[in-house]
Structures are given as C-alpha cells and as structure tokens.
C-alpha cells in the first residue's frame, strides 16, 4: 500500500500530469482531477484583476480557500456581497448562482465535489 500511495503522489505532483487552463479572465492549474480521484478535484486558480465571473455549478459544490489578493463574491440567493481576502474560505452549493469580482489578482485553492475532469471551461451560464 505504501508504494502505491507514493507512486500516485509522485505522479500527481508532476506538473506535466496537471491540466493548466488559461482563459482571458483566469488561469487554473487543475492539480487533482477526476482521473485521479472521483470524490473531489483540486484547482489552483487565479482570477485576473478587474475580472467579473458569473458562475453557477450545476453538478458540483465548491470550497475555496483564498491565499492571495482581494475581491468579493455576490450570492444571488441572499443578495449579499462578501469580502474575499487571504485566509477567507467560502462554499458554494450546487446550483447556487454567484458572481466573483477580482479587485486585484485573486488566487484561491478550489476543491470541487464530486471531482471535475479538469479540461472543461465554463459555459455561457458559468457552469461546467
């Protein structure tokens, strides 16, 4: 068991096995994807300064730990804005429409459950 875990760990850590998605609004290094784990995926994502993303995940929940930058998230259900800064954690449930605004480059570690494939971009309604 130990060797298998070590082997898998080394494979996942190799950036050549990660998916690095770059768009006009953000970059996202998909470090752990459905290929390695069906329960959750981990993405290291940076939304660029002054970008606004309208999002609503139809099949996933998302947990995000902000590690750099400043921004805000608007929750359409509660009609409230919440400040995002380093050491902030937020959770978005399945089908929760939300808007992310990056006041500076905003970097977070995103955990999706269930896991995402990692090679898909958001569609018109901000979902996968």
PDB file of C-alpha atoms in Angstrom, residues 40-102:
ATOM      1  CA  UNK A  40     -13.026  15.715  -5.323  1.00  0.00           C
ATOM      2  CA  UNK A  41     -10.745  17.779  -7.529  1.00  0.00           C
ATOM      3  CA  UNK A  42      -8.281  20.499  -6.540  1.00  0.00           C
ATOM      4  CA  UNK A  43      -7.580  23.573  -8.662  1.00  0.00           C
ATOM      5  CA  UNK A  44      -5.101  26.404  -8.014  1.00  0.00           C
ATOM      6  CA  UNK A  45      -6.922  29.301  -9.685  1.00  0.00           C
ATOM      7  CA  UNK A  46      -6.101  32.976 -10.216  1.00  0.00           C
ATOM      8  CA  UNK A  47      -8.787  35.363 -11.441  1.00  0.00           C
ATOM      9  CA  UNK A  48      -7.199  38.398 -13.051  1.00  0.00           C
ATOM     10  CA  UNK A  49      -7.576  41.915 -11.636  1.00  0.00           C
ATOM     11  CA  UNK A  50     -10.864  43.655 -12.572  1.00  0.00           C
ATOM     12  CA  UNK A  51     -12.422  40.471 -13.959  1.00  0.00           C
ATOM     13  CA  UNK A  52     -16.007  39.541 -13.102  1.00  0.00           C
ATOM     14  CA  UNK A  53     -17.185  35.942 -13.391  1.00  0.00           C
ATOM     15  CA  UNK A  54     -20.856  34.927 -13.291  1.00  0.00           C
ATOM     16  CA  UNK A  55     -20.947  31.301 -12.133  1.00  0.00           C
ATOM     17  CA  UNK A  56     -23.402  28.547 -11.261  1.00  0.00           C
ATOM     18  CA  UNK A  57     -22.232  24.946 -10.987  1.00  0.00           C
ATOM     19  CA  UNK A  58     -24.997  22.507 -11.936  1.00  0.00           C
ATOM     20  CA  UNK A  59     -23.293  19.318 -10.769  1.00  0.00           C
ATOM     21  CA  UNK A  60     -20.702  20.384  -8.197  1.00  0.00           C
ATOM     22  CA  UNK A  61     -20.181  22.016  -4.849  1.00  0.00           C
ATOM     23  CA  UNK A  62     -17.111  24.208  -4.458  1.00  0.00           C
ATOM     24  CA  UNK A  63     -14.995  25.147  -1.458  1.00  0.00           C
ATOM     25  CA  UNK A  64     -12.391  27.896  -1.952  1.00  0.00           C
ATOM     26  CA  UNK A  65      -9.539  28.979   0.302  1.00  0.00           C
ATOM     27  CA  UNK A  66      -8.278  32.432  -0.735  1.00  0.00           C
ATOM     28  CA  UNK A  67      -4.499  32.696  -0.490  1.00  0.00           C
ATOM     29  CA  UNK A  68      -3.717  35.936  -2.378  1.00  0.00           C
ATOM     30  CA  UNK A  69      -5.465  39.110  -3.465  1.00  0.00           C
ATOM     31  CA  UNK A  70      -8.745  40.864  -2.799  1.00  0.00           C
ATOM     32  CA  UNK A  71     -12.196  40.588  -4.249  1.00  0.00           C
ATOM     33  CA  UNK A  72     -15.783  39.820  -3.426  1.00  0.00           C
ATOM     34  CA  UNK A  73     -18.418  37.210  -4.010  1.00  0.00           C
ATOM     35  CA  UNK A  74     -22.068  38.108  -4.556  1.00  0.00           C
ATOM     36  CA  UNK A  75     -24.607  35.455  -3.551  1.00  0.00           C
ATOM     37  CA  UNK A  76     -27.751  35.781  -5.693  1.00  0.00           C
ATOM     38  CA  UNK A  77     -29.772  33.709  -3.180  1.00  0.00           C
ATOM     39  CA  UNK A  78     -29.139  36.051  -0.246  1.00  0.00           C
ATOM     40  CA  UNK A  79     -28.468  39.155  -2.380  1.00  0.00           C
ATOM     41  CA  UNK A  80     -25.377  39.872  -0.276  1.00  0.00           C
ATOM     42  CA  UNK A  81     -21.732  40.664  -1.089  1.00  0.00           C
ATOM     43  CA  UNK A  82     -18.951  39.053   0.914  1.00  0.00           C
ATOM     44  CA  UNK A  83     -15.360  40.280   1.010  1.00  0.00           C
ATOM     45  CA  UNK A  84     -12.652  37.891  -0.169  1.00  0.00           C
ATOM     46  CA  UNK A  85      -9.101  38.225   1.145  1.00  0.00           C
ATOM     47  CA  UNK A  86      -6.312  35.861   2.226  1.00  0.00           C
ATOM     48  CA  UNK A  87      -7.445  33.220   4.748  1.00  0.00           C
ATOM     49  CA  UNK A  88     -11.098  33.530   3.696  1.00  0.00           C
ATOM     50  CA  UNK A  89     -12.923  30.284   2.974  1.00  0.00           C
ATOM     51  CA  UNK A  90     -16.216  30.187   1.115  1.00  0.00           C
ATOM     52  CA  UNK A  91     -18.559  27.433  -0.012  1.00  0.00           C
ATOM     53  CA  UNK A  92     -20.920  27.384  -2.985  1.00  0.00           C
ATOM     54  CA  UNK A  93     -23.573  24.663  -3.165  1.00  0.00           C
ATOM     55  CA  UNK A  94     -24.773  23.007  -6.339  1.00  0.00           C
ATOM     56  CA  UNK A  95     -26.966  25.400  -8.407  1.00  0.00           C
ATOM     57  CA  UNK A  96     -26.010  28.479  -6.320  1.00  0.00           C
ATOM     58  CA  UNK A  97     -25.625  31.339  -8.767  1.00  0.00           C
ATOM     59  CA  UNK A  98     -22.818  33.676  -7.689  1.00  0.00           C
ATOM     60  CA  UNK A  99     -20.607  36.449  -9.045  1.00  0.00           C
ATOM     61  CA  UNK A 100     -16.882  36.735  -8.353  1.00  0.00           C
ATOM     62  CA  UNK A 101     -15.185  40.123  -8.704  1.00  0.00           C
ATOM     63  CA  UNK A 102     -11.397  40.372  -8.520  1.00  0.00           C
TER      64      UNK A 102
END
